[in-house]
Amino acid sequence: NAGVTQTPKFRVLKTGQSMTLLCAQDMNHEYMYWYRQDPGMGLRLIHYSVGEGTTAKGEVPDGYNVSRLKKQNFLLGLESAAPSQTSVYFCASSPDRPLGYEQYFGPGTRLTVT
Amino acid sequence: AQSVTQPDIHITVSEGASLELRCNYSYGATPYLFWYVQSPGQGLQLLLKYFSGDTLVQGIKGFEAEFKRSQSSFNLRKPSVHWSDAAEYFCAVGAGHNDMRFGAGTRLTVKP
């Protein structure tokens, strides 16, 4: 049981390049999330999914797209990277329960855009 | 919308000393409350959570937190800190699956 995994762990992009971050979970969770973490700002929700084939915007969605074609995978795309997207990105998942819906986090991806 | 404030950006305690990390929230109803810990280079790990019932909740690694509705607080405590507790701690408030708000975090340094 690997929990939540993220690929890659580190990446450096030039401004304007594109990339996709992959998140996978093996806990059969319905909900999945993408956050970014910036110093002094905690975690901010980018996009989330309430089930396979669904996605929705979070607090800071601009410049990002997501897809959830399979229940276990949640992809985060940057079509044209900008230096403001330099951050640490965390994926999380949670089960479909009315209570006890704590989120389980992956190890993060550190992205630098130059 | 709910919000979370962690007033202390950085705290230093001596090993063996007690610890209290503060968390204040703003929310109209009783929220779901969480504390997470993040070790350097790692993801967030859940320490404990509060949904209802007993206002003093026990978590992993010897941590506990107390929900005080009158003060809108959910402070994290540990009676005796170990060097391995050095990490960043995040308080979070949840109103639903898609509405979790995190505080900015408190970085804990443990002196030998």
mmCIF file of C-alpha atoms in Angstrom:
data_model
loop_
_atom_site.group_PDB
_atom_site.id
_atom_site.type_symbol
_atom_site.label_atom_id
_atom_site.label_comp_id
_atom_site.label_asym_id
_atom_site.label_seq_id
_atom_site.Cartn_x
_atom_site.Cartn_y
_atom_site.Cartn_z
ATOM 1 C CA ASN A 1 0.000 0.000 0.000
ATOM 2 C CA ALA A 2 1.932 3.020 -1.271
ATOM 3 C CA GLY A 3 -0.707 5.618 -0.320
ATOM 4 C CA VAL A 4 -0.368 8.772 -2.420
ATOM 5 C CA THR A 5 2.554 9.032 -4.815
ATOM 6 C CA GLN A 6 3.655 11.954 -6.990
ATOM 7 C CA THR A 7 5.792 12.092 -10.118
ATOM 8 C CA PRO A 8 8.250 13.774 -10.567
ATOM 9 C CA LYS A 9 9.796 14.865 -7.257
ATOM 10 C CA PHE A 10 11.697 17.803 -8.754
ATOM 11 C CA ARG A 11 11.459 19.721 -11.994
ATOM 12 C CA VAL A 12 12.947 22.855 -13.493
ATOM 13 C CA LEU A 13 11.101 24.533 -16.352
ATOM 14 C CA LYS A 14 11.773 27.557 -18.481
ATOM 15 C CA THR A 15 9.077 30.189 -18.805
ATOM 16 C CA GLY A 16 6.535 29.124 -21.399
ATOM 17 C CA GLN A 17 7.232 25.412 -21.208
ATOM 18 C CA SER A 18 4.532 22.940 -20.316
ATOM 19 C CA MET A 19 4.468 19.924 -18.037
ATOM 20 C CA THR A 20 2.181 17.471 -16.297
ATOM 21 C CA LEU A 21 2.394 16.344 -12.700
ATOM 22 C CA LEU A 22 1.026 12.910 -11.944
ATOM 23 C CA CYS A 23 -0.656 11.881 -8.714
ATOM 24 C CA ALA A 24 -1.663 8.310 -7.970
ATOM 25 C CA GLN A 25 -3.436 6.804 -4.960
ATOM 26 C CA ASP A 26 -4.113 3.168 -4.171
ATOM 27 C CA MET A 27 -6.646 3.668 -1.365
ATOM 28 C CA ASN A 28 -9.720 3.745 -3.616
ATOM 29 C CA HIS A 29 -10.488 7.284 -2.476
ATOM 30 C CA GLU A 30 -13.186 9.249 -4.256
ATOM 31 C CA TYR A 31 -11.780 12.716 -3.638
ATOM 32 C CA MET A 32 -8.473 14.028 -4.887
ATOM 33 C CA TYR A 33 -6.867 17.464 -4.605
ATOM 34 C CA TRP A 34 -3.970 19.526 -5.866
ATOM 35 C CA TYR A 35 -2.447 22.173 -3.588
ATOM 36 C CA ARG A 36 0.458 24.531 -3.884
ATOM 37 C CA GLN A 37 2.577 25.486 -0.899
ATOM 38 C CA ASP A 38 4.369 28.807 -0.764
ATOM 39 C CA PRO A 39 6.372 30.207 2.157
ATOM 40 C CA GLY A 40 4.195 31.909 4.755
ATOM 41 C CA MET A 41 0.972 31.033 2.946
ATOM 42 C CA GLY A 42 0.200 27.482 3.961
ATOM 43 C CA LEU A 43 -1.460 25.300 1.365
ATOM 44 C CA ARG A 44 -3.839 26.669 -1.215
ATOM 45 C CA LEU A 45 -6.220 24.513 -3.210
ATOM 46 C CA ILE A 46 -5.719 24.633 -6.974
ATOM 47 C CA HIS A 47 -8.237 22.091 -8.276
ATOM 48 C CA TYR A 48 -10.036 19.094 -6.884
ATOM 49 C CA SER A 49 -12.079 16.112 -8.019
ATOM 50 C CA VAL A 50 -15.041 14.442 -6.368
ATOM 51 C CA GLY A 51 -14.828 11.327 -8.501
ATOM 52 C CA GLU A 52 -13.641 9.809 -11.741
ATOM 53 C CA GLY A 53 -14.331 12.075 -14.680
ATOM 54 C CA THR A 54 -15.062 15.161 -12.553
ATOM 55 C CA THR A 55 -12.951 18.205 -11.740
ATOM 56 C CA ALA A 56 -13.606 21.572 -10.129
ATOM 57 C CA LYS A 57 -11.732 24.786 -9.417
ATOM 58 C CA GLY A 58 -10.297 25.590 -6.054
ATOM 59 C CA GLU A 59 -8.926 28.794 -4.610
ATOM 60 C CA VAL A 60 -6.089 29.445 -7.114
ATOM 61 C CA PRO A 61 -6.905 27.645 -10.401
ATOM 62 C CA ASP A 62 -5.554 30.132 -12.952
ATOM 63 C CA GLY A 63 -2.765 28.781 -15.145
ATOM 64 C CA TYR A 64 -3.508 25.144 -14.290
ATOM 65 C CA ASN A 65 -5.646 22.386 -15.743
ATOM 66 C CA VAL A 66 -6.469 18.964 -14.359
ATOM 67 C CA SER A 67 -7.913 15.655 -15.460
ATOM 68 C CA ARG A 68 -9.203 12.569 -13.643
ATOM 69 C CA LEU A 69 -9.688 9.929 -16.301
ATOM 70 C CA LYS A 70 -9.104 7.109 -13.839
ATOM 71 C CA LYS A 71 -10.205 7.036 -10.219
ATOM 72 C CA GLN A 72 -6.698 6.417 -8.953
ATOM 73 C CA ASN A 73 -4.962 9.163 -10.945
ATOM 74 C CA PHE A 74 -5.208 12.949 -10.860
ATOM 75 C CA LEU A 75 -3.094 14.957 -13.300
ATOM 76 C CA LEU A 76 -2.105 18.609 -12.938
ATOM 77 C CA GLY A 77 -1.026 20.437 -16.094
ATOM 78 C CA LEU A 78 0.782 23.688 -16.648
ATOM 79 C CA GLU A 79 0.306 24.756 -20.260
ATOM 80 C CA SER A 80 2.657 27.740 -20.232
ATOM 81 C CA ALA A 81 4.733 27.922 -17.072
ATOM 82 C CA ALA A 82 5.411 31.254 -15.380
ATOM 83 C CA PRO A 83 7.897 32.131 -12.625
ATOM 84 C CA SER A 84 4.915 32.748 -10.298
ATOM 85 C CA GLN A 85 4.208 29.031 -10.504
ATOM 86 C CA THR A 86 7.466 28.196 -8.757
ATOM 87 C CA SER A 87 6.214 26.306 -5.730
ATOM 88 C CA VAL A 88 5.906 22.956 -4.036
ATOM 89 C CA TYR A 89 2.881 21.037 -5.263
ATOM 90 C CA PHE A 90 1.069 18.510 -3.124
ATOM 91 C CA CYS A 91 -1.533 16.014 -4.125
ATOM 92 C CA ALA A 92 -3.963 14.629 -1.572
ATOM 93 C CA SER A 93 -6.872 12.240 -1.456
ATOM 94 C CA SER A 94 -9.714 11.544 0.938
ATOM 95 C CA PRO A 95 -12.389 8.894 1.280
ATOM 96 C CA ASP A 96 -16.081 9.480 0.650
ATOM 97 C CA ARG A 97 -17.385 9.617 4.194
ATOM 98 C CA PRO A 98 -19.607 12.242 5.795
ATOM 99 C CA LEU A 99 -17.185 12.449 8.701
ATOM 100 C CA GLY A 100 -13.565 11.574 9.125
ATOM 101 C CA TYR A 101 -12.613 12.861 5.745
ATOM 102 C CA GLU A 102 -9.039 13.658 6.600
ATOM 103 C CA GLN A 103 -6.800 14.146 3.611
ATOM 104 C CA TYR A 104 -3.807 11.950 2.841
ATOM 105 C CA PHE A 105 -0.894 13.715 1.218
ATOM 106 C CA GLY A 106 1.784 12.762 -1.252
ATOM 107 C CA PRO A 107 5.450 13.709 -0.758
ATOM 108 C CA GLY A 108 5.277 16.754 -3.030
ATOM 109 C CA THR A 109 6.826 17.998 -6.257
ATOM 110 C CA ARG A 110 9.220 20.936 -6.140
ATOM 111 C CA LEU A 111 8.849 22.979 -9.312
ATOM 112 C CA THR A 112 11.106 25.855 -10.304
ATOM 113 C CA VAL A 113 10.263 28.046 -13.284
ATOM 114 C CA THR A 114 13.119 30.217 -14.545
ATOM 115 C CA ALA B 1 -15.605 31.645 4.294
ATOM 116 C CA GLN B 2 -13.655 30.009 7.064
ATOM 117 C CA SER B 3 -10.095 31.025 7.841
ATOM 118 C CA VAL B 4 -7.292 29.821 10.052
ATOM 119 C CA THR B 5 -4.679 31.833 11.915
ATOM 120 C CA GLN B 6 -1.523 30.448 13.408
ATOM 121 C CA PRO B 7 -0.082 33.443 15.282
ATOM 122 C CA ASP B 8 3.407 32.017 15.763
ATOM 123 C CA ILE B 9 5.566 31.658 12.676
ATOM 124 C CA HIS B 10 8.463 30.073 14.527
ATOM 125 C CA ILE B 11 8.798 28.579 18.009
ATOM 126 C CA THR B 12 11.901 27.242 19.719
ATOM 127 C CA VAL B 13 11.677 24.942 22.721
ATOM 128 C CA SER B 14 14.207 22.864 24.617
ATOM 129 C CA GLU B 15 14.051 19.112 24.397
ATOM 130 C CA GLY B 16 11.922 17.797 27.243
ATOM 131 C CA ALA B 17 10.000 21.047 27.631
ATOM 132 C CA SER B 18 6.277 21.330 27.053
ATOM 133 C CA LEU B 19 4.850 22.701 23.834
ATOM 134 C CA GLU B 20 1.734 24.576 22.844
ATOM 135 C CA LEU B 21 1.051 25.687 19.285
ATOM 136 C CA ARG B 22 -1.798 28.096 18.798
ATOM 137 C CA CYS B 23 -4.546 27.943 16.214
ATOM 138 C CA ASN B 24 -7.532 30.252 15.877
ATOM 139 C CA TYR B 25 -10.247 29.853 13.316
ATOM 140 C CA SER B 26 -13.134 31.782 11.926
ATOM 141 C CA TYR B 27 -16.226 29.862 10.962
ATOM 142 C CA GLY B 28 -19.952 30.222 11.435
ATOM 143 C CA ALA B 29 -20.692 26.734 12.704
ATOM 144 C CA THR B 30 -18.698 24.040 14.440
ATOM 145 C CA PRO B 31 -15.985 23.208 11.973
ATOM 146 C CA TYR B 32 -13.970 20.119 11.400
ATOM 147 C CA LEU B 33 -10.487 20.802 12.786
ATOM 148 C CA PHE B 34 -7.181 19.152 12.010
ATOM 149 C CA TRP B 35 -3.516 19.344 12.878
ATOM 150 C CA TYR B 36 -0.929 18.150 10.388
ATOM 151 C CA VAL B 37 2.854 17.867 10.695
ATOM 152 C CA GLN B 38 5.319 18.271 7.855
ATOM 153 C CA SER B 39 8.901 17.112 8.207
ATOM 154 C CA PRO B 40 11.464 18.680 5.881
ATOM 155 C CA GLY B 41 11.021 17.513 2.313
ATOM 156 C CA GLN B 42 7.957 15.457 3.183
ATOM 157 C CA GLY B 43 4.230 15.647 2.703
ATOM 158 C CA LEU B 44 1.748 16.411 5.458
ATOM 159 C CA GLN B 45 0.858 13.773 8.010
ATOM 160 C CA LEU B 46 -2.307 13.929 10.080
ATOM 161 C CA LEU B 47 -1.651 14.272 13.819
ATOM 162 C CA LEU B 48 -5.228 14.495 15.044
ATOM 163 C CA LYS B 49 -8.707 15.693 14.170
ATOM 164 C CA TYR B 50 -11.847 16.970 15.835
ATOM 165 C CA PHE B 51 -15.385 16.592 14.516
ATOM 166 C CA SER B 52 -17.605 16.445 17.589
ATOM 167 C CA GLY B 53 -17.821 15.075 21.105
ATOM 168 C CA ASP B 54 -15.021 15.285 23.632
ATOM 169 C CA THR B 55 -13.220 18.584 23.129
ATOM 170 C CA LEU B 56 -9.851 17.120 24.104
ATOM 171 C CA VAL B 57 -8.564 14.886 21.355
ATOM 172 C CA GLN B 58 -5.552 12.638 21.401
ATOM 173 C CA GLY B 59 -3.358 12.123 18.400
ATOM 174 C CA ILE B 60 -0.283 10.289 17.314
ATOM 175 C CA LYS B 61 3.238 10.870 18.651
ATOM 176 C CA GLY B 62 1.926 11.978 22.054
ATOM 177 C CA PHE B 63 0.152 15.108 20.801
ATOM 178 C CA GLU B 64 -3.226 16.344 21.961
ATOM 179 C CA ALA B 65 -5.403 19.312 21.101
ATOM 180 C CA GLU B 66 -8.279 21.041 22.801
ATOM 181 C CA PHE B 67 -11.235 22.606 21.029
ATOM 182 C CA LYS B 68 -12.496 25.727 22.779
ATOM 183 C CA ARG B 69 -15.600 27.046 21.088
ATOM 184 C CA SER B 70 -15.711 30.233 23.179
ATOM 185 C CA GLN B 71 -12.216 31.176 22.053
ATOM 186 C CA SER B 72 -12.463 29.768 18.502
ATOM 187 C CA SER B 73 -9.238 27.940 19.200
ATOM 188 C CA PHE B 74 -7.796 24.496 18.638
ATOM 189 C CA ASN B 75 -4.357 24.558 20.244
ATOM 190 C CA LEU B 76 -1.922 21.676 19.931
ATOM 191 C CA ARG B 77 0.011 20.490 22.975
ATOM 192 C CA LYS B 78 2.681 18.027 23.935
ATOM 193 C CA PRO B 79 3.958 17.605 27.512
ATOM 194 C CA SER B 80 7.556 16.763 26.606
ATOM 195 C CA VAL B 81 9.077 17.562 23.239
ATOM 196 C CA HIS B 82 11.574 15.259 21.531
ATOM 197 C CA TRP B 83 14.206 16.349 19.025
ATOM 198 C CA SER B 84 12.331 14.387 16.349
ATOM 199 C CA ASP B 85 9.338 16.712 16.767
ATOM 200 C CA ALA B 86 11.185 19.477 14.931
ATOM 201 C CA ALA B 87 9.001 20.136 11.892
ATOM 202 C CA GLU B 88 6.369 22.486 10.560
ATOM 203 C CA TYR B 89 2.873 22.212 11.962
ATOM 204 C CA PHE B 90 -0.296 23.181 10.160
ATOM 205 C CA CYS B 91 -3.740 23.734 11.566
ATOM 206 C CA ALA B 92 -6.635 23.248 9.142
ATOM 207 C CA VAL B 93 -10.356 23.927 9.155
ATOM 208 C CA GLY B 94 -12.755 21.964 7.023
ATOM 209 C CA ALA B 95 -16.305 22.714 6.075
ATOM 210 C CA GLY B 96 -16.606 20.010 3.477
ATOM 211 C CA HIS B 97 -14.597 17.852 1.157
ATOM 212 C CA ASN B 98 -13.709 20.740 -1.119
ATOM 213 C CA ASP B 99 -13.335 23.445 1.478
ATOM 214 C CA MET B 100 -10.306 22.777 3.664
ATOM 215 C CA ARG B 101 -8.368 25.861 4.704
ATOM 216 C CA PHE B 102 -4.853 25.656 6.097
ATOM 217 C CA GLY B 103 -3.024 28.038 8.358
ATOM 218 C CA ALA B 104 0.336 29.437 7.317
ATOM 219 C CA GLY B 105 2.152 27.014 9.588
ATOM 220 C CA THR B 106 4.356 27.166 12.686
ATOM 221 C CA ARG B 107 7.927 25.999 12.419
ATOM 222 C CA LEU B 108 9.154 24.214 15.540
ATOM 223 C CA THR B 109 12.841 24.110 16.432
ATOM 224 C CA VAL B 110 13.955 21.863 19.288
ATOM 225 C CA LYS B 111 17.107 22.798 21.192
ATOM 226 C CA PRO B 112 19.216 20.006 22.676
#
